[in-house]
């Protein structure tokens, strides 16, 4: 298999995101539409049903560095959330606590991470955790 | 994985007999990924500029076209803000008989003949249609600002 270079991989992800071909409960797009390096992205996760997150919409920031997708992106919540894999001070997702970031593979995408985070929110041990007020953000 | 003969041949020829005003050099660690430079054609608003592009030959090349985009900012109705190019031979009119060389020549020709009736960058195409003279001046300004030779 040919190794798709970073930029063409990100263009594929962008097109998939723009056309809404991905999972319905997650979305992502470029922070600035004219960022030729495609480094900074916004993501959203619709809270999973039958959990404290139901009907909430969470915003995230994703940073794809020059070595993406050989290394995972940095990802953090903008909306406040109480989850064991999220730093309560700044919303950063701890790459040592989310399986897809721990065992990152080149074929994983930003969507992979968003979907896994959503699943993580719905885990039996997480779905009833008390949450900060809806609409609050890390500054 | 071994590189298909077709790609090796094309690469060798690009190096041995480069097209005037165009260079394409494969990355050492990925021979399907090329750094491309195209000189703006003379008598176009892009004259004097050197534009960087990146080109990638996907697994099924030459059954599917190369992927290519501008890395240098450019003001052109058929090139969008992310450097993506609207060109028929990169999409529906691709044929395996075409090559990297012919595609790069087509892109150079596109710089010499912008086509605002088949736009990718709608705002730029609109400028081009309402005030062509001003649009050409903007294209010139961007060329000297972003595409100055090193």
PDB file of C-alpha atoms in Angstrom:
ATOM      1  CA  UNK A   1       0.000   0.000   0.000  1.00  0.00           C
ATOM      2  CA  UNK A   2       1.263   3.452  -0.917  1.00  0.00           C
ATOM      3  CA  UNK A   3       1.848   5.678   2.072  1.00  0.00           C
ATOM      4  CA  UNK A   4      -0.510   8.643   1.729  1.00  0.00           C
ATOM      5  CA  UNK A   5       1.357  11.815   2.757  1.00  0.00           C
ATOM      6  CA  UNK A   6       0.003  13.941   5.610  1.00  0.00           C
ATOM      7  CA  UNK A   7      -1.521  16.704   3.507  1.00  0.00           C
ATOM      8  CA  UNK A   8      -3.371  14.427   1.127  1.00  0.00           C
ATOM      9  CA  UNK A   9      -4.626  12.408   4.076  1.00  0.00           C
ATOM     10  CA  UNK A  10      -5.929  15.558   5.718  1.00  0.00           C
ATOM     11  CA  UNK A  11      -7.582  16.635   2.438  1.00  0.00           C
ATOM     12  CA  UNK A  12      -9.366  13.254   2.356  1.00  0.00           C
ATOM     13  CA  UNK A  13     -10.533  13.740   5.927  1.00  0.00           C
ATOM     14  CA  UNK A  14     -11.651  17.294   5.137  1.00  0.00           C
ATOM     15  CA  UNK A  15     -13.679  16.155   2.145  1.00  0.00           C
ATOM     16  CA  UNK A  16     -15.265  13.360   4.119  1.00  0.00           C
ATOM     17  CA  UNK A  17     -16.128  15.817   6.897  1.00  0.00           C
ATOM     18  CA  UNK A  18     -17.496  18.427   4.468  1.00  0.00           C
ATOM     19  CA  UNK A  19     -19.693  15.959   2.662  1.00  0.00           C
ATOM     20  CA  UNK A  20     -20.988  14.605   5.974  1.00  0.00           C
ATOM     21  CA  UNK A  21     -20.074  11.062   5.002  1.00  0.00           C
ATOM     22  CA  UNK A  22     -18.888  10.242   8.490  1.00  0.00           C
ATOM     23  CA  UNK A  23     -20.715   9.222  11.622  1.00  0.00           C
ATOM     24  CA  UNK A  24     -23.723  11.412  12.341  1.00  0.00           C
ATOM     25  CA  UNK A  25     -22.971  12.049  15.977  1.00  0.00           C
ATOM     26  CA  UNK A  26     -19.515  13.555  15.345  1.00  0.00           C
ATOM     27  CA  UNK A  27     -18.291  16.255  12.997  1.00  0.00           C
ATOM     28  CA  UNK A  28     -15.073  18.076  12.294  1.00  0.00           C
ATOM     29  CA  UNK A  29     -13.728  20.798  10.018  1.00  0.00           C
ATOM     30  CA  UNK A  30     -10.820  23.176   9.549  1.00  0.00           C
ATOM     31  CA  UNK A  31     -10.626  26.048  12.010  1.00  0.00           C
ATOM     32  CA  UNK A  32      -9.537  28.389   9.179  1.00  0.00           C
ATOM     33  CA  UNK A  33     -10.654  27.533   5.665  1.00  0.00           C
ATOM     34  CA  UNK A  34      -7.489  28.997   4.161  1.00  0.00           C
ATOM     35  CA  UNK A  35      -4.956  27.253   6.411  1.00  0.00           C
ATOM     36  CA  UNK A  36      -2.789  25.630   3.722  1.00  0.00           C
ATOM     37  CA  UNK A  37      -1.068  23.513   6.381  1.00  0.00           C
ATOM     38  CA  UNK A  38      -4.403  22.224   7.744  1.00  0.00           C
ATOM     39  CA  UNK A  39      -3.075  22.158  11.305  1.00  0.00           C
ATOM     40  CA  UNK A  40      -5.972  23.261  13.499  1.00  0.00           C
ATOM     41  CA  UNK A  41      -9.402  21.680  13.416  1.00  0.00           C
ATOM     42  CA  UNK A  42     -12.672  21.980  15.291  1.00  0.00           C
ATOM     43  CA  UNK A  43     -14.649  18.939  16.266  1.00  0.00           C
ATOM     44  CA  UNK A  44     -18.022  18.329  17.866  1.00  0.00           C
ATOM     45  CA  UNK A  45     -19.503  15.346  19.623  1.00  0.00           C
ATOM     46  CA  UNK A  46     -23.197  14.949  20.231  1.00  0.00           C
ATOM     47  CA  UNK A  47     -23.559  13.467  23.710  1.00  0.00           C
ATOM     48  CA  UNK A  48     -24.517   9.781  23.639  1.00  0.00           C
ATOM     49  CA  UNK A  49     -28.106   8.889  24.561  1.00  0.00           C
ATOM     50  CA  UNK A  50     -29.003   7.250  27.901  1.00  0.00           C
ATOM     51  CA  UNK A  51     -26.160   9.112  29.638  1.00  0.00           C
ATOM     52  CA  UNK A  52     -25.690  12.425  31.473  1.00  0.00           C
ATOM     53  CA  UNK A  53     -24.372  13.754  28.138  1.00  0.00           C
ATOM     54  CA  UNK A  54     -27.601  13.191  26.247  1.00  0.00           C
ATOM     55  CA  UNK A  55     -28.625  16.265  24.182  1.00  0.00           C
ATOM     56  CA  UNK A  56     -25.401  18.105  24.993  1.00  0.00           C
ATOM     57  CA  UNK A  57     -23.075  19.203  22.226  1.00  0.00           C
ATOM     58  CA  UNK A  58     -19.376  19.171  23.050  1.00  0.00           C
ATOM     59  CA  UNK A  59     -16.824  21.250  21.125  1.00  0.00           C
ATOM     60  CA  UNK A  60     -13.225  20.138  20.780  1.00  0.00           C
ATOM     61  CA  UNK A  61     -10.017  21.389  19.238  1.00  0.00           C
ATOM     62  CA  UNK A  62      -7.729  19.099  17.299  1.00  0.00           C
ATOM     63  CA  UNK A  63      -4.141  19.930  16.418  1.00  0.00           C
ATOM     64  CA  UNK A  64      -2.532  17.903  13.619  1.00  0.00           C
ATOM     65  CA  UNK A  65       1.202  18.437  13.778  1.00  0.00           C
ATOM     66  CA  UNK A  66       3.718  17.961  10.945  1.00  0.00           C
ATOM     67  CA  UNK A  67       4.102  14.231  11.700  1.00  0.00           C
ATOM     68  CA  UNK A  68       0.391  13.404  11.623  1.00  0.00           C
ATOM     69  CA  UNK A  69      -0.814  10.688  10.911  1.00  0.00           C
ATOM     70  CA  UNK A  70       2.362   8.868  11.953  1.00  0.00           C
ATOM     71  CA  UNK A  71       1.680  10.313  15.387  1.00  0.00           C
ATOM     72  CA  UNK A  72      -1.793  11.070  16.773  1.00  0.00           C
ATOM     73  CA  UNK A  73      -3.115  14.630  16.903  1.00  0.00           C
ATOM     74  CA  UNK A  74      -3.432  16.566  20.151  1.00  0.00           C
ATOM     75  CA  UNK A  75      -7.032  16.849  21.149  1.00  0.00           C
ATOM     76  CA  UNK A  76      -8.789  18.835  23.832  1.00  0.00           C
ATOM     77  CA  UNK A  77     -12.312  19.639  24.882  1.00  0.00           C
ATOM     78  CA  UNK A  78     -13.413  23.247  24.648  1.00  0.00           C
ATOM     79  CA  UNK A  79     -16.686  22.477  26.431  1.00  0.00           C
ATOM     80  CA  UNK A  80     -16.212  21.523  30.055  1.00  0.00           C
ATOM     81  CA  UNK A  81     -16.619  17.842  30.758  1.00  0.00           C
ATOM     82  CA  UNK A  82     -15.916  15.473  33.632  1.00  0.00           C
ATOM     83  CA  UNK A  83     -14.207  12.355  32.289  1.00  0.00           C
ATOM     84  CA  UNK A  84     -11.193  10.385  33.599  1.00  0.00           C
ATOM     85  CA  UNK A  85      -9.279  10.843  30.312  1.00  0.00           C
ATOM     86  CA  UNK A  86      -9.737  14.638  30.300  1.00  0.00           C
ATOM     87  CA  UNK A  87      -7.570  17.055  32.291  1.00  0.00           C
ATOM     88  CA  UNK A  88     -10.073  19.017  34.442  1.00  0.00           C
ATOM     89  CA  UNK A  89      -7.862  22.131  34.299  1.00  0.00           C
ATOM     90  CA  UNK A  90      -7.614  22.617  30.541  1.00  0.00           C
ATOM     91  CA  UNK A  91      -9.740  19.993  28.778  1.00  0.00           C
ATOM     92  CA  UNK A  92      -6.799  18.127  27.253  1.00  0.00           C
ATOM     93  CA  UNK A  93      -7.398  14.494  26.420  1.00  0.00           C
ATOM     94  CA  UNK A  94      -4.698  12.350  28.032  1.00  0.00           C
ATOM     95  CA  UNK A  95      -3.217  10.173  25.251  1.00  0.00           C
ATOM     96  CA  UNK A  96      -2.258   7.605  27.901  1.00  0.00           C
ATOM     97  CA  UNK A  97      -5.888   7.053  28.858  1.00  0.00           C
ATOM     98  CA  UNK A  98      -7.724   6.663  25.563  1.00  0.00           C
ATOM     99  CA  UNK A  99      -7.024   3.323  23.848  1.00  0.00           C
ATOM    100  CA  UNK A 100      -6.958   4.634  20.240  1.00  0.00           C
ATOM    101  CA  UNK A 101      -4.387   7.277  21.198  1.00  0.00           C
ATOM    102  CA  UNK A 102      -2.350   4.812  23.263  1.00  0.00           C
ATOM    103  CA  UNK A 103      -2.192   2.317  20.400  1.00  0.00           C
ATOM    104  CA  UNK A 104      -2.283   4.816  17.561  1.00  0.00           C
ATOM    105  CA  UNK A 105      -2.221   3.406  14.036  1.00  0.00           C
ATOM    106  CA  UNK A 106      -1.579   5.365  10.876  1.00  0.00           C
ATOM    107  CA  UNK A 107      -4.937   4.451   9.385  1.00  0.00           C
ATOM    108  CA  UNK A 108      -6.801   6.040  12.323  1.00  0.00           C
ATOM    109  CA  UNK A 109      -8.397   9.415  11.646  1.00  0.00           C
ATOM    110  CA  UNK A 110      -9.767  12.352  13.604  1.00  0.00           C
ATOM    111  CA  UNK A 111     -13.138  10.667  13.254  1.00  0.00           C
ATOM    112  CA  UNK A 112     -11.762   7.511  14.898  1.00  0.00           C
ATOM    113  CA  UNK A 113     -10.887   9.561  17.972  1.00  0.00           C
ATOM    114  CA  UNK A 114     -14.180  11.466  18.136  1.00  0.00           C
ATOM    115  CA  UNK A 115     -16.183   8.239  17.858  1.00  0.00           C
ATOM    116  CA  UNK A 116     -14.082   6.565  20.520  1.00  0.00           C
ATOM    117  CA  UNK A 117     -14.449   9.541  22.852  1.00  0.00           C
ATOM    118  CA  UNK A 118     -18.205   9.378  22.417  1.00  0.00           C
ATOM    119  CA  UNK A 119     -18.175   5.668  23.219  1.00  0.00           C
ATOM    120  CA  UNK A 120     -15.959   6.380  26.252  1.00  0.00           C
ATOM    121  CA  UNK A 121     -18.538   8.926  27.489  1.00  0.00           C
ATOM    122  CA  UNK A 122     -21.226   6.252  27.311  1.00  0.00           C
ATOM    123  CA  UNK A 123     -19.316   3.541  29.223  1.00  0.00           C
ATOM    124  CA  UNK A 124     -21.278   2.245  32.241  1.00  0.00           C
ATOM    125  CA  UNK A 125     -18.657   3.624  34.650  1.00  0.00           C
ATOM    126  CA  UNK A 126     -18.699   7.091  32.954  1.00  0.00           C
ATOM    127  CA  UNK A 127     -22.243   7.703  31.834  1.00  0.00           C
ATOM    128  CA  UNK A 128     -23.489   8.895  35.217  1.00  0.00           C
ATOM    129  CA  UNK A 129     -20.517  11.032  36.268  1.00  0.00           C
ATOM    130  CA  UNK A 130     -21.657  14.455  37.501  1.00  0.00           C
ATOM    131  CA  UNK A 131     -21.011  17.077  34.815  1.00  0.00           C
ATOM    132  CA  UNK A 132     -20.215  20.806  34.843  1.00  0.00           C
ATOM    133  CA  UNK A 133     -23.085  23.093  33.831  1.00  0.00           C
ATOM    134  CA  UNK A 134     -24.048  22.807  30.186  1.00  0.00           C
ATOM    135  CA  UNK A 135     -22.459  25.440  27.956  1.00  0.00           C
ATOM    136  CA  UNK A 136     -19.414  26.149  30.152  1.00  0.00           C
ATOM    137  CA  UNK A 137     -15.960  26.205  28.527  1.00  0.00           C
ATOM    138  CA  UNK A 138     -12.313  25.926  29.468  1.00  0.00           C
ATOM    139  CA  UNK A 139     -10.777  29.373  29.101  1.00  0.00           C
TER     140      UNK A 139
ATOM    141  CA  UNK B   1       6.605  -2.544  -1.704  1.00  0.00           C
ATOM    142  CA  UNK B   2       8.271  -2.302  -5.112  1.00  0.00           C
ATOM    143  CA  UNK B   3       7.481   0.778  -7.112  1.00  0.00           C
ATOM    144  CA  UNK B   4       5.637  -0.009 -10.372  1.00  0.00           C
ATOM    145  CA  UNK B   5       7.804   0.204 -13.479  1.00  0.00           C
ATOM    146  CA  UNK B   6       5.594   2.893 -14.927  1.00  0.00           C
ATOM    147  CA  UNK B   7       6.349   5.228 -12.001  1.00  0.00           C
ATOM    148  CA  UNK B   8      10.077   4.486 -12.135  1.00  0.00           C
ATOM    149  CA  UNK B   9      10.154   5.274 -15.862  1.00  0.00           C
ATOM    150  CA  UNK B  10       8.222   8.502 -15.460  1.00  0.00           C
ATOM    151  CA  UNK B  11      10.465   9.621 -12.623  1.00  0.00           C
ATOM    152  CA  UNK B  12      13.642   8.861 -14.558  1.00  0.00           C
ATOM    153  CA  UNK B  13      12.419  10.806 -17.536  1.00  0.00           C
ATOM    154  CA  UNK B  14      11.326  13.770 -15.412  1.00  0.00           C
ATOM    155  CA  UNK B  15      14.854  13.943 -13.998  1.00  0.00           C
ATOM    156  CA  UNK B  16      16.709  13.296 -17.257  1.00  0.00           C
ATOM    157  CA  UNK B  17      14.618  15.501 -19.513  1.00  0.00           C
ATOM    158  CA  UNK B  18      12.934  18.073 -17.296  1.00  0.00           C
ATOM    159  CA  UNK B  19      10.172  20.204 -18.781  1.00  0.00           C
ATOM    160  CA  UNK B  20      11.256  23.855 -19.050  1.00  0.00           C
ATOM    161  CA  UNK B  21       9.898  25.829 -16.111  1.00  0.00           C
ATOM    162  CA  UNK B  22       8.773  22.737 -14.214  1.00  0.00           C
ATOM    163  CA  UNK B  23      10.550  20.515 -11.717  1.00  0.00           C
ATOM    164  CA  UNK B  24       9.300  17.445  -9.898  1.00  0.00           C
ATOM    165  CA  UNK B  25      11.467  15.664  -7.346  1.00  0.00           C
ATOM    166  CA  UNK B  26      10.353  12.580  -5.428  1.00  0.00           C
ATOM    167  CA  UNK B  27      10.767  12.411  -1.645  1.00  0.00           C
ATOM    168  CA  UNK B  28      13.497   9.982  -0.649  1.00  0.00           C
ATOM    169  CA  UNK B  29      11.283   8.240   1.877  1.00  0.00           C
ATOM    170  CA  UNK B  30       8.201   8.106  -0.382  1.00  0.00           C
ATOM    171  CA  UNK B  31       8.842   7.772  -4.089  1.00  0.00           C
ATOM    172  CA  UNK B  32       5.145   8.341  -4.860  1.00  0.00           C
ATOM    173  CA  UNK B  33       5.289  11.812  -3.305  1.00  0.00           C
ATOM    174  CA  UNK B  34       6.828  14.665  -5.305  1.00  0.00           C
ATOM    175  CA  UNK B  35       7.847  18.234  -4.568  1.00  0.00           C
ATOM    176  CA  UNK B  36       6.873  20.241  -7.606  1.00  0.00           C
ATOM    177  CA  UNK B  37       7.802  23.747  -8.728  1.00  0.00           C
ATOM    178  CA  UNK B  38       6.111  25.498 -11.610  1.00  0.00           C
ATOM    179  CA  UNK B  39       7.247  28.822 -13.023  1.00  0.00           C
ATOM    180  CA  UNK B  40       4.377  31.161 -13.871  1.00  0.00           C
ATOM    181  CA  UNK B  41       4.003  31.400 -17.652  1.00  0.00           C
ATOM    182  CA  UNK B  42       5.256  34.557 -19.337  1.00  0.00           C
ATOM    183  CA  UNK B  43       2.633  37.166 -20.224  1.00  0.00           C
ATOM    184  CA  UNK B  44       0.392  35.874 -17.449  1.00  0.00           C
ATOM    185  CA  UNK B  45      -0.237  37.530 -14.067  1.00  0.00           C
ATOM    186  CA  UNK B  46       1.853  34.724 -12.566  1.00  0.00           C
ATOM    187  CA  UNK B  47       4.972  35.592 -14.568  1.00  0.00           C
ATOM    188  CA  UNK B  48       8.061  35.822 -12.404  1.00  0.00           C
ATOM    189  CA  UNK B  49       6.582  33.604  -9.694  1.00  0.00           C
ATOM    190  CA  UNK B  50       7.730  30.153  -8.687  1.00  0.00           C
ATOM    191  CA  UNK B  51       4.823  28.096  -7.343  1.00  0.00           C
ATOM    192  CA  UNK B  52       5.311  25.111  -5.071  1.00  0.00           C
ATOM    193  CA  UNK B  53       2.984  22.151  -5.357  1.00  0.00           C
ATOM    194  CA  UNK B  54       2.837  18.643  -3.974  1.00  0.00           C
ATOM    195  CA  UNK B  55       1.884  15.586  -5.990  1.00  0.00           C
ATOM    196  CA  UNK B  56       1.024  12.084  -4.859  1.00  0.00           C
ATOM    197  CA  UNK B  57       0.534   8.970  -6.965  1.00  0.00           C
ATOM    198  CA  UNK B  58      -2.147   6.832  -5.263  1.00  0.00           C
ATOM    199  CA  UNK B  59      -2.077   3.025  -5.204  1.00  0.00           C
ATOM    200  CA  UNK B  60      -4.199   2.671  -8.304  1.00  0.00           C
ATOM    201  CA  UNK B  61      -2.246   5.186 -10.416  1.00  0.00           C
ATOM    202  CA  UNK B  62      -2.334   5.323 -13.449  1.00  0.00           C
ATOM    203  CA  UNK B  63      -5.889   3.995 -13.367  1.00  0.00           C
ATOM    204  CA  UNK B  64      -6.735   7.030 -11.243  1.00  0.00           C
ATOM    205  CA  UNK B  65      -5.146  10.477 -11.649  1.00  0.00           C
ATOM    206  CA  UNK B  66      -2.370  11.843  -9.438  1.00  0.00           C
ATOM    207  CA  UNK B  67      -3.428  13.969  -6.480  1.00  0.00           C
ATOM    208  CA  UNK B  68      -1.955  17.425  -6.659  1.00  0.00           C
ATOM    209  CA  UNK B  69      -2.340  20.786  -4.971  1.00  0.00           C
ATOM    210  CA  UNK B  70      -0.632  24.165  -4.667  1.00  0.00           C
ATOM    211  CA  UNK B  71       1.364  24.847  -1.519  1.00  0.00           C
ATOM    212  CA  UNK B  72       1.976  28.458  -2.543  1.00  0.00           C
ATOM    213  CA  UNK B  73      -0.939  30.836  -2.076  1.00  0.00           C
ATOM    214  CA  UNK B  74      -2.288  31.797  -5.490  1.00  0.00           C
ATOM    215  CA  UNK B  75      -5.134  34.010  -6.712  1.00  0.00           C
ATOM    216  CA  UNK B  76      -6.752  32.047  -9.522  1.00  0.00           C
ATOM    217  CA  UNK B  77     -10.426  31.231 -10.248  1.00  0.00           C
ATOM    218  CA  UNK B  78      -9.751  27.513 -10.688  1.00  0.00           C
ATOM    219  CA  UNK B  79      -7.629  27.057  -7.556  1.00  0.00           C
ATOM    220  CA  UNK B  80      -9.177  27.218  -4.094  1.00  0.00           C
ATOM    221  CA  UNK B  81      -7.889  28.473  -0.742  1.00  0.00           C
ATOM    222  CA  UNK B  82      -6.374  25.098   0.086  1.00  0.00           C
ATOM    223  CA  UNK B  83      -4.562  24.909  -3.255  1.00  0.00           C
ATOM    224  CA  UNK B  84      -6.905  22.363  -4.765  1.00  0.00           C
ATOM    225  CA  UNK B  85      -7.137  22.569  -8.539  1.00  0.00           C
ATOM    226  CA  UNK B  86     -10.209  22.349 -10.773  1.00  0.00           C
ATOM    227  CA  UNK B  87      -8.933  20.817 -13.970  1.00  0.00           C
ATOM    228  CA  UNK B  88     -10.804  18.297 -16.137  1.00  0.00           C
ATOM    229  CA  UNK B  89      -7.791  16.059 -16.739  1.00  0.00           C
ATOM    230  CA  UNK B  90      -7.412  15.609 -12.966  1.00  0.00           C
ATOM    231  CA  UNK B  91     -10.986  14.364 -12.731  1.00  0.00           C
ATOM    232  CA  UNK B  92     -13.380  13.080 -15.384  1.00  0.00           C
ATOM    233  CA  UNK B  93     -11.016  13.506 -18.319  1.00  0.00           C
ATOM    234  CA  UNK B  94      -8.126  11.612 -16.771  1.00  0.00           C
ATOM    235  CA  UNK B  95      -6.708   8.823 -18.918  1.00  0.00           C
ATOM    236  CA  UNK B  96      -3.920   6.394 -18.028  1.00  0.00           C
ATOM    237  CA  UNK B  97      -2.199   7.603 -21.194  1.00  0.00           C
ATOM    238  CA  UNK B  98      -1.572  10.922 -19.434  1.00  0.00           C
ATOM    239  CA  UNK B  99       1.478  11.308 -17.210  1.00  0.00           C
ATOM    240  CA  UNK B 100       2.882  13.436 -14.422  1.00  0.00           C
ATOM    241  CA  UNK B 101       4.599  15.457 -17.124  1.00  0.00           C
ATOM    242  CA  UNK B 102       1.403  16.155 -19.090  1.00  0.00           C
ATOM    243  CA  UNK B 103      -0.526  17.022 -15.935  1.00  0.00           C
ATOM    244  CA  UNK B 104       2.076  19.542 -14.845  1.00  0.00           C
ATOM    245  CA  UNK B 105       2.050  21.101 -18.312  1.00  0.00           C
ATOM    246  CA  UNK B 106      -1.759  21.336 -18.107  1.00  0.00           C
ATOM    247  CA  UNK B 107      -1.466  23.114 -14.775  1.00  0.00           C
ATOM    248  CA  UNK B 108       1.099  25.527 -16.187  1.00  0.00           C
ATOM    249  CA  UNK B 109      -1.274  26.167 -19.098  1.00  0.00           C
ATOM    250  CA  UNK B 110      -4.126  26.762 -16.626  1.00  0.00           C
ATOM    251  CA  UNK B 111      -2.051  29.525 -15.049  1.00  0.00           C
ATOM    252  CA  UNK B 112      -1.786  31.119 -18.498  1.00  0.00           C
ATOM    253  CA  UNK B 113      -5.500  30.739 -19.196  1.00  0.00           C
ATOM    254  CA  UNK B 114      -7.703  31.137 -16.097  1.00  0.00           C
ATOM    255  CA  UNK B 115     -11.258  29.950 -16.710  1.00  0.00           C
ATOM    256  CA  UNK B 116     -13.736  31.861 -14.495  1.00  0.00           C
ATOM    257  CA  UNK B 117     -16.663  30.023 -16.116  1.00  0.00           C
ATOM    258  CA  UNK B 118     -15.667  26.754 -14.439  1.00  0.00           C
ATOM    259  CA  UNK B 119     -14.661  28.071 -11.051  1.00  0.00           C
ATOM    260  CA  UNK B 120     -13.521  26.337  -7.919  1.00  0.00           C
ATOM    261  CA  UNK B 121     -12.910  29.527  -5.973  1.00  0.00           C
ATOM    262  CA  UNK B 122     -16.273  31.253  -6.477  1.00  0.00           C
ATOM    263  CA  UNK B 123     -15.301  34.579  -4.943  1.00  0.00           C
ATOM    264  CA  UNK B 124     -12.208  34.822  -7.130  1.00  0.00           C
ATOM    265  CA  UNK B 125     -14.193  33.842 -10.236  1.00  0.00           C
ATOM    266  CA  UNK B 126     -16.746  36.529  -9.417  1.00  0.00           C
ATOM    267  CA  UNK B 127     -13.993  39.163  -9.150  1.00  0.00           C
ATOM    268  CA  UNK B 128     -12.594  37.931 -12.430  1.00  0.00           C
ATOM    269  CA  UNK B 129     -15.924  38.355 -14.188  1.00  0.00           C
ATOM    270  CA  UNK B 130     -16.899  41.720 -12.722  1.00  0.00           C
ATOM    271  CA  UNK B 131     -13.497  43.419 -13.013  1.00  0.00           C
ATOM    272  CA  UNK B 132     -10.959  41.363 -14.888  1.00  0.00           C
ATOM    273  CA  UNK B 133      -8.341  44.113 -14.812  1.00  0.00           C
ATOM    274  CA  UNK B 134      -8.447  44.400 -11.017  1.00  0.00           C
ATOM    275  CA  UNK B 135      -8.440  40.612 -10.614  1.00  0.00           C
ATOM    276  CA  UNK B 136      -5.354  40.302 -12.796  1.00  0.00           C
ATOM    277  CA  UNK B 137      -3.671  42.978 -10.694  1.00  0.00           C
ATOM    278  CA  UNK B 138      -4.512  41.064  -7.495  1.00  0.00           C
ATOM    279  CA  UNK B 139      -3.084  37.897  -9.052  1.00  0.00           C
ATOM    280  CA  UNK B 140       0.109  39.851  -9.848  1.00  0.00           C
ATOM    281  CA  UNK B 141       0.299  41.225  -6.305  1.00  0.00           C
ATOM    282  CA  UNK B 142      -0.116  37.778  -4.772  1.00  0.00           C
ATOM    283  CA  UNK B 143       2.538  36.415  -7.133  1.00  0.00           C
ATOM    284  CA  UNK B 144       5.130  38.907  -5.948  1.00  0.00           C
ATOM    285  CA  UNK B 145       4.021  38.536  -2.321  1.00  0.00           C
ATOM    286  CA  UNK B 146       3.843  34.739  -2.040  1.00  0.00           C
ATOM    287  CA  UNK B 147       5.639  33.248  -5.060  1.00  0.00           C
ATOM    288  CA  UNK B 148       8.887  35.209  -5.104  1.00  0.00           C
ATOM    289  CA  UNK B 149      11.756  32.922  -6.248  1.00  0.00           C
ATOM    290  CA  UNK B 150      14.120  31.965  -3.419  1.00  0.00           C
TER     291      UNK B 150
END
